[in-house]
Short mmCIF file of C-alpha atoms in Angstrom, two decimals:
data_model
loop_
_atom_site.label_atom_id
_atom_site.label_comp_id
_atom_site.label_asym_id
_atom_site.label_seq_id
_atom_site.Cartn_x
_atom_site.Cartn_y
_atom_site.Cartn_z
CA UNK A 26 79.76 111.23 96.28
CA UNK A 27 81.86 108.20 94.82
CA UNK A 28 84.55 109.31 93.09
CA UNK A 29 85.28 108.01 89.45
CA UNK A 30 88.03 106.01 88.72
CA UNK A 31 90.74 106.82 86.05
CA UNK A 32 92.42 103.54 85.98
CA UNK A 33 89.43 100.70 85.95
CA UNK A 34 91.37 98.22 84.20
CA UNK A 35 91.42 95.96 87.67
CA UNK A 36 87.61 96.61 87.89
CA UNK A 37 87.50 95.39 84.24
CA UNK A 38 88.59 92.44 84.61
CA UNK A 39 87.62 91.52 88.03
CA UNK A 40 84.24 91.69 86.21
CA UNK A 41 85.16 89.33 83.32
CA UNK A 42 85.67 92.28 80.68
CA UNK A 43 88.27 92.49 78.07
CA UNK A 44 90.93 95.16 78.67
CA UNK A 45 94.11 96.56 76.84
CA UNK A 46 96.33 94.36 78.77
CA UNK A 47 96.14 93.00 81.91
CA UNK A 48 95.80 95.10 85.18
CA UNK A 49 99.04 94.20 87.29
CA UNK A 50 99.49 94.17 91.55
CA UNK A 51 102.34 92.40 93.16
CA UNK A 52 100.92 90.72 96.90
CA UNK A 53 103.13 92.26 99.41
CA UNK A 54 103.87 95.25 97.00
CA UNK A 55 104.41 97.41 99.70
CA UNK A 56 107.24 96.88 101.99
CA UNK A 57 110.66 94.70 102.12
CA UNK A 58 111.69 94.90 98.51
CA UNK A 59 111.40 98.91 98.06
CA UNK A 60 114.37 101.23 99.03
CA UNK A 61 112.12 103.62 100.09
CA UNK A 62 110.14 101.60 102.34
CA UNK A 63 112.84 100.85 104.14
CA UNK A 64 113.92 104.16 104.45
CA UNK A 65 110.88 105.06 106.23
CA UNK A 66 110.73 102.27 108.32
CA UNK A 67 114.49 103.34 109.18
CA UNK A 68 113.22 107.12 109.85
CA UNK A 69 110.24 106.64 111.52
CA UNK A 70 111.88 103.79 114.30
CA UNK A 71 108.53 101.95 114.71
CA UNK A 72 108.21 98.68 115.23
CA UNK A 73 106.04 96.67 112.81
CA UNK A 74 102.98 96.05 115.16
CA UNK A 75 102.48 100.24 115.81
CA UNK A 76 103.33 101.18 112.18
CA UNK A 77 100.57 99.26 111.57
CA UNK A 78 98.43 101.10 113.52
CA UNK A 79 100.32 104.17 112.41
CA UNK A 80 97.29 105.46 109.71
CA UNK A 81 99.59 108.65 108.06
CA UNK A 82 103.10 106.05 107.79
CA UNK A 83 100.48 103.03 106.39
CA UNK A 84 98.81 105.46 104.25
CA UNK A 85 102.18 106.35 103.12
CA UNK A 86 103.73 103.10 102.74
CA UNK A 87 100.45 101.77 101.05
CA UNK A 88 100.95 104.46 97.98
CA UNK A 89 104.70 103.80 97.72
CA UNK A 90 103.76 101.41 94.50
CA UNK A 91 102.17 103.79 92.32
CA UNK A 92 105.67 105.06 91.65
CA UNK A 93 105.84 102.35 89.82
CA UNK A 94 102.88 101.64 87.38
CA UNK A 95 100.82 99.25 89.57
CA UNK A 96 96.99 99.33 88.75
CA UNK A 97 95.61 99.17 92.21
CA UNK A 98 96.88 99.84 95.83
CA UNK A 99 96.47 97.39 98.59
CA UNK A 100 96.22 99.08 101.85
CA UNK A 101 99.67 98.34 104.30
CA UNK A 102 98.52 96.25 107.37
CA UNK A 103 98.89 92.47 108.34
CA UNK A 104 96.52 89.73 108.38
CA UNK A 105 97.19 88.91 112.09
CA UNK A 106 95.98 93.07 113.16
CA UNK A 107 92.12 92.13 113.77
CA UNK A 108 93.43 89.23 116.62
CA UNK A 109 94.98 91.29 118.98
CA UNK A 110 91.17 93.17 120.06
CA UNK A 111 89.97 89.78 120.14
CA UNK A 112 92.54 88.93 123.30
CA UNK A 113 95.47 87.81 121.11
CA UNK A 114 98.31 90.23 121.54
CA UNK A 115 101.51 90.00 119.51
CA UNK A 116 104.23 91.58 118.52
CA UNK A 117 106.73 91.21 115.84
CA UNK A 118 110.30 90.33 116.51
CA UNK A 119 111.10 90.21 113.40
CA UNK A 120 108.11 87.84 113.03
CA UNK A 121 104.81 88.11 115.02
CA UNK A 122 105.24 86.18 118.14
CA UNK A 123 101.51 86.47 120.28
CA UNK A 124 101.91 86.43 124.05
CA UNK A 125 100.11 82.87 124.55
CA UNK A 126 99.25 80.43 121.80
CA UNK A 127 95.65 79.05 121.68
CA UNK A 128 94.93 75.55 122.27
CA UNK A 129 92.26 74.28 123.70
CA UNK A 130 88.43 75.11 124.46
CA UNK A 131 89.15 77.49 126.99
CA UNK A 132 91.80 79.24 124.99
CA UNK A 133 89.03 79.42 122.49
CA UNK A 134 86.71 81.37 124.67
CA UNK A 135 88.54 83.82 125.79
CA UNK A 136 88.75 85.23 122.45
CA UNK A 137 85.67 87.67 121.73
CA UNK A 138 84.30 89.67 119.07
CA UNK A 139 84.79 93.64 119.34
CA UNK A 140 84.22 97.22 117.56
CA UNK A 141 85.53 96.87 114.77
CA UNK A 142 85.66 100.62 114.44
CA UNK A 143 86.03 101.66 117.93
CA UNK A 144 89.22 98.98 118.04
CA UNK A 145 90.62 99.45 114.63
CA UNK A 146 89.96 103.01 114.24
CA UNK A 147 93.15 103.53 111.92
CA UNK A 148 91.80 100.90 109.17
CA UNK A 149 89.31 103.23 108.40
CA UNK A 150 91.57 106.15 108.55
CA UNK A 151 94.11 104.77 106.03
CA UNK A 152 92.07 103.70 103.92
CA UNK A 153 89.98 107.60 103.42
CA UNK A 154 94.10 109.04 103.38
CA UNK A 155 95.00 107.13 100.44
CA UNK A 156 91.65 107.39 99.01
CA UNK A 157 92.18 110.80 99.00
CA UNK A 158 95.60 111.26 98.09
CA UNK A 159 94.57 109.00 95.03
CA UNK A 160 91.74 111.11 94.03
CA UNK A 161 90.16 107.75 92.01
CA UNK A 162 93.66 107.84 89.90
CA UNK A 163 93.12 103.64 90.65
CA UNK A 164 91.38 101.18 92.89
CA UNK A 165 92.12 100.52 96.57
CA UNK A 166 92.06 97.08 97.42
CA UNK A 167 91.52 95.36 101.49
CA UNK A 168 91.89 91.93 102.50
CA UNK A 169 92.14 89.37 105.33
CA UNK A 170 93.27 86.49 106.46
CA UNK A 171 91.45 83.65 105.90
CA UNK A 172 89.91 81.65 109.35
CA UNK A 173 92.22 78.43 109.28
CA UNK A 174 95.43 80.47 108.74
CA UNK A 175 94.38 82.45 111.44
CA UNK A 176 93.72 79.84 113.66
CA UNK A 177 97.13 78.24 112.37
CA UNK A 178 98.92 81.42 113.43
CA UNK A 179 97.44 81.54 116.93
CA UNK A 180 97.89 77.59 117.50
CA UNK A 181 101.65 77.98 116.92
CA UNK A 182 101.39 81.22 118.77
CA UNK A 183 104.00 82.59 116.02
CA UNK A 184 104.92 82.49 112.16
CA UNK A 185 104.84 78.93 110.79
CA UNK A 186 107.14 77.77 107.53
CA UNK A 187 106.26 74.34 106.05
CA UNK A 188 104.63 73.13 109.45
CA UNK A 189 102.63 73.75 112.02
CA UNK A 190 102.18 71.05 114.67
CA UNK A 191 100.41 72.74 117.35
CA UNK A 192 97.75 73.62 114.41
CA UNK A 193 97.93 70.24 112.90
CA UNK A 194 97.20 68.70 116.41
CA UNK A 195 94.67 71.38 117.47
CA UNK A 196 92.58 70.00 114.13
CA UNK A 197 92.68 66.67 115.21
CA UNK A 198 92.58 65.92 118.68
CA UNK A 199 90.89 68.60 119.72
CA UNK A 200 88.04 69.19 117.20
CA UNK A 201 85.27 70.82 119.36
CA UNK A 202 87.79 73.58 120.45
CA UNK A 203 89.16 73.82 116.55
CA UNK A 204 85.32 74.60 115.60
CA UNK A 205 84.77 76.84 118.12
CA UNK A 206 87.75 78.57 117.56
CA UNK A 207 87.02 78.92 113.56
CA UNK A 208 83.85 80.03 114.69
CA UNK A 209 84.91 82.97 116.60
CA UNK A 210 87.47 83.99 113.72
CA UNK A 211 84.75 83.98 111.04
CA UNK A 212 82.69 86.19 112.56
CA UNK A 213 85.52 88.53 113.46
CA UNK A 214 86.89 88.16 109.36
CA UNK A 215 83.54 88.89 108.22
CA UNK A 216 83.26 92.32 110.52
CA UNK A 217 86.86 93.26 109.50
CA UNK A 218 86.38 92.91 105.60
CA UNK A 219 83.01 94.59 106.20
CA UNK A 220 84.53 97.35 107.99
CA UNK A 221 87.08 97.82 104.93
CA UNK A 222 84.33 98.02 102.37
CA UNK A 223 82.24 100.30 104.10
CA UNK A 224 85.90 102.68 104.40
CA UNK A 225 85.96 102.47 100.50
CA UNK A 226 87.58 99.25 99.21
CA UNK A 227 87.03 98.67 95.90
CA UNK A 228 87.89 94.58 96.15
CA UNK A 229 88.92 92.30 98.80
CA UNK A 230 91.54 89.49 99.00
CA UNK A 231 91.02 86.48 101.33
CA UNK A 232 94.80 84.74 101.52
CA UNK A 233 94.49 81.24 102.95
CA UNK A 234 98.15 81.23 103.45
CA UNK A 235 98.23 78.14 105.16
CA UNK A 236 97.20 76.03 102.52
CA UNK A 237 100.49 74.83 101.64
CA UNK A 238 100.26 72.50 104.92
CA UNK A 239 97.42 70.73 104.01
CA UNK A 240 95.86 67.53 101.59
CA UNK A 241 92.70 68.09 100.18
CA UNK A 242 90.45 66.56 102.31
CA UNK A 243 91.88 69.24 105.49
CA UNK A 244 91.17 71.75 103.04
CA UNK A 245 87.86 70.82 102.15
CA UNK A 246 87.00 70.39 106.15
CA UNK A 247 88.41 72.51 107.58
CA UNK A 248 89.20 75.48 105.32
CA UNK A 249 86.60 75.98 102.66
CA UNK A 250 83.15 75.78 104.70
CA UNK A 251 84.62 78.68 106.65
CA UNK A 252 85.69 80.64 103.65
CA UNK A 253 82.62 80.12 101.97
CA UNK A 254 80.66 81.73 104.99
CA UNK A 255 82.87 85.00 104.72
CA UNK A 256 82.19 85.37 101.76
CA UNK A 257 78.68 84.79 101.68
CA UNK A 258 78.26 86.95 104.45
CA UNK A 259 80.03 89.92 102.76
CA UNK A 260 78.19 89.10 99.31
CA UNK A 261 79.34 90.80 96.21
CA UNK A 262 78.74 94.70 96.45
CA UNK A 263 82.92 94.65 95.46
CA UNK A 264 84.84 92.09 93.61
CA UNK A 265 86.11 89.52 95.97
CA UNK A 266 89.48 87.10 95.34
CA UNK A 267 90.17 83.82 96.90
CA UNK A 268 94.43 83.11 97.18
CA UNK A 269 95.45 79.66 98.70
CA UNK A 270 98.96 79.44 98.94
CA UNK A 271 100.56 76.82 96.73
CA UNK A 272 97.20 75.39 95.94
CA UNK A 273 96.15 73.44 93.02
CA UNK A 274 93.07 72.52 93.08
CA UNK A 275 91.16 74.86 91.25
CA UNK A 276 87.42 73.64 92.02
CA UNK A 277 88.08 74.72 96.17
CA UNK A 278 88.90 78.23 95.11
CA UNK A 279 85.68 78.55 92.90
CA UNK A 280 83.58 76.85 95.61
CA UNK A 281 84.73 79.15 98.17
CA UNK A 282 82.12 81.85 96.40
CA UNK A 283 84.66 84.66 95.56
CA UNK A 284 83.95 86.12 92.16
CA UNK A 285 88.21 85.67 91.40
CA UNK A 286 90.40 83.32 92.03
CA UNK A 287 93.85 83.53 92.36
CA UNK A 288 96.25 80.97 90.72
CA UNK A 289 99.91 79.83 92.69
CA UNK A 290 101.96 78.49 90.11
CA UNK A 291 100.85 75.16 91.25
CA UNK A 292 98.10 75.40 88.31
CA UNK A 293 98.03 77.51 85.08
CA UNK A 294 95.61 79.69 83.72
CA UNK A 295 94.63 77.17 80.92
CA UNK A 296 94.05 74.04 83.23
CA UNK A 297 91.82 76.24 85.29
CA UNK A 298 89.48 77.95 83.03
CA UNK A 299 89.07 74.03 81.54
CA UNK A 300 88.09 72.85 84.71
CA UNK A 301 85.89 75.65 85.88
CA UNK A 302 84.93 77.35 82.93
CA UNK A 303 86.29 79.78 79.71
CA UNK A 304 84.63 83.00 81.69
CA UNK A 305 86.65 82.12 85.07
CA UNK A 306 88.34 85.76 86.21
CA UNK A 307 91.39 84.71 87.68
CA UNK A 308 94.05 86.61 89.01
CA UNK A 309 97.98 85.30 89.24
CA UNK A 310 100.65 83.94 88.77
CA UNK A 311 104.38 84.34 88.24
CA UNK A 312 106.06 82.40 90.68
CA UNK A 313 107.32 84.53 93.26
CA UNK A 314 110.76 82.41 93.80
CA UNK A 315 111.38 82.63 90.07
CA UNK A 316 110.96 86.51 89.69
CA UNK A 317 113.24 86.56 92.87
CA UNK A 318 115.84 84.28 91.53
CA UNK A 319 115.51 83.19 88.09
CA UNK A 320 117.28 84.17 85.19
CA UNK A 321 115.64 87.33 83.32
CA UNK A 322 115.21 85.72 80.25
CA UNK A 323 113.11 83.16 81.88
CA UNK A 324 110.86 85.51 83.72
CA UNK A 325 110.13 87.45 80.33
CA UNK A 326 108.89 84.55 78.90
CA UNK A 327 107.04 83.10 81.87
CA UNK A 328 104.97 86.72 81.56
CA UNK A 329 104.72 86.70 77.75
CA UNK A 330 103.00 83.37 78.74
CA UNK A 331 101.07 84.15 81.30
CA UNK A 332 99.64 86.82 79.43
CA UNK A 333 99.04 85.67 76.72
CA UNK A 334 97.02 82.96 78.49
CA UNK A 335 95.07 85.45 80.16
CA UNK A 336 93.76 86.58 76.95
CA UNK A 337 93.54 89.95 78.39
CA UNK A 338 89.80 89.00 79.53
CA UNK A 339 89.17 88.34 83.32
CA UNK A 340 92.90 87.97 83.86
CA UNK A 341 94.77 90.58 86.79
CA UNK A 342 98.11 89.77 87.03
CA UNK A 343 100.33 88.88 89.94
CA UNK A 344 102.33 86.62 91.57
CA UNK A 345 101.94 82.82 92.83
CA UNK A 346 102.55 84.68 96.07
CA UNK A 347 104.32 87.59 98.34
CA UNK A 348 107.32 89.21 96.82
CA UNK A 349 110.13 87.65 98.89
CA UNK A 350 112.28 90.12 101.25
CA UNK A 351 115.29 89.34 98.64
CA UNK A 352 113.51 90.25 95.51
CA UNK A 353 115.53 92.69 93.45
CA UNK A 354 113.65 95.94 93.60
CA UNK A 355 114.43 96.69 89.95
CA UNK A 356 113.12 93.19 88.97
CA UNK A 357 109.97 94.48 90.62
CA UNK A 358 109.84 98.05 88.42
CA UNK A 359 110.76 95.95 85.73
CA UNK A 360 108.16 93.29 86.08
CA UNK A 361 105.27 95.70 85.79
CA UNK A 362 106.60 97.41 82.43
CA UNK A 363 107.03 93.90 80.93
CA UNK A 364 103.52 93.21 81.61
CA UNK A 365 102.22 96.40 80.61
CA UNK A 366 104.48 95.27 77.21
CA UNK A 367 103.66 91.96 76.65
CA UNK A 368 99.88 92.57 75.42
CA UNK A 369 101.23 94.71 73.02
#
């Protein structure tokens, strides 16, 4: 029996309904920024890549933000976990570092799809502990990362800032092995964000966090197609939300065929419900380096104006993307009340 949700404003408006006020999550919510996070991650001595798999400490560190007035929990794992079943190991130190890189046809097939939940066993398992510890109190989100940023990750065989010239060259010298690769990683994203709604998720997140390194004809070759056939595959039995990082083009995120898009701060609210439509739901988007380290009187406005732009009607607020490790906890706490405030 599915139990009823208290809190459904995130529901609401993923489905294009007026609400109160907008339903708020912060991407990366839970971890770096909160005290107590840290304090568990200082307790428990894990590293990253086993706390992960760690489904009682995930569980845990997945609820830490309802202390704090979100409207929806987004499970605690990383985008890179469903790679390391496939054949690409990694660790994090800090960052994830894999043990080879992936660069070329053979590289390619040597990756291979898997069980998801003989594998992943714990994604499951965190997912029914925090259902349960909720008790339908709000909605419990999963996501993924999107094939390109995967294969940008494994390419550079590490995290990538503003470049990523392994990936870069992978794309265009070596475009049968590129394919293949995507291939292989669409499959396996479609199987892991099935796995998640079938363990209760009540909307999923694709985050093409990559996008930042590309123009918009890379995008629309090699990104897109492959979004657009995860989300196809998984259809629409949950709400589904499409977040490029930095990206402005609008149109890409509606064509990718997730019922949401999410906005960087790249694009407003207003100049993408005129290109794609009044009844858009979109989700976003106070930028993430200006809640970090702007002045507090500009961040109050930037939300009064975000909301009010939202209109309160198919709007979920957030940010233009992950809450930075430096971001002021009590800018975060604080952040949630004045959205909460600002419809009112």
């Amino acid at each position: 029996m599915t139990t009823a949700i208290t809190n459904d404003l995130l529901l609401r408006a993923a489905h294009g309904e007026r609400t109160p006020r907008p339903p708020v999550w912060l991407m990366r919510q839970a971890g770096r920024t909160d005290p107590e996070y840290n304090a568990l991650r200082e307790r428990c001595g894990l590293p990253l890549h086993d706390l992960f798999r760690h489904a009682e400490l995930s569980a845990e560190i997945s609820l830490l933000p309802a202390r704090f007035g979100v409207d929806a929990i987004i499970y605690f794992q990383d985008i890179l976990t469903p790679l390391a079943p496939m054949g690409a190991p990694f660790i994090f130190d800090p960052g994830p570092v894999f043990e080879r890189a992936i660069r070329s046809v053979e590289d390619a097939e040597a990756l291979h799809r898997f069980d998801m939940a003989e594998e992943l066993p714990f994604v499951p398992d965190i997912f029914a502990r925090v259902k349960a510890e909720l008790d339908g109190a709000m909605p419990v989100l999963g996501f993924a990362g999107a094939p390109l940023t995967l294969l940008v990750f494994l390419a550079e065989g590490k995290s990538f800032g503003d470049s990523a010239p392994h990936a870069m060259a992978l794309l265009r010298e070596q475009p049968a092995a590129a394919r293949k690769l995507l291939d292989k990683l669409t499959a396996m994203t479609i199987d892991y964000l099935t796995l998640q709604i079938e363990a209760g998720a009540d909307a999923v997140q694709l985050f093409e966090s990559a996008a930042h390194l590309l123009d918009e004809a890379t995008y629309r070759e090699w990104a897109l197609p492959y979004q657009q056939q995860v989300f196809d595959a998984i259809g629409q039995s949950v709400p589904t939300i499409m977040f490029a990082r930095d990206w402005a083009d609008a149109a890409s995120l509606k064509e990718s065929g997730a019922s949401i898009v999410s906005l960087s701060s790249a694009i407003t609210i207003t100049q993408a419900r005129a290109a794609l439509g009044a009844d858009t739901v979109v989700q976003g988007n106070l930028d993430n380096i200006l809640l970090a380290d702007g002045d507090e009187a500009v961040i109050a406005e930037e939300v009064k104006r975000i909301v009010a732009e939202g209109e309160c009607r198919g709007h979920i607020f957030n940010l233009s993307h992950g809450l930075l490790r430096h971001t002021p906890f009590d800018r975060v706490c604080r952040l949630v009340e004045q959205v909460k405030a600002a419809a009112g």
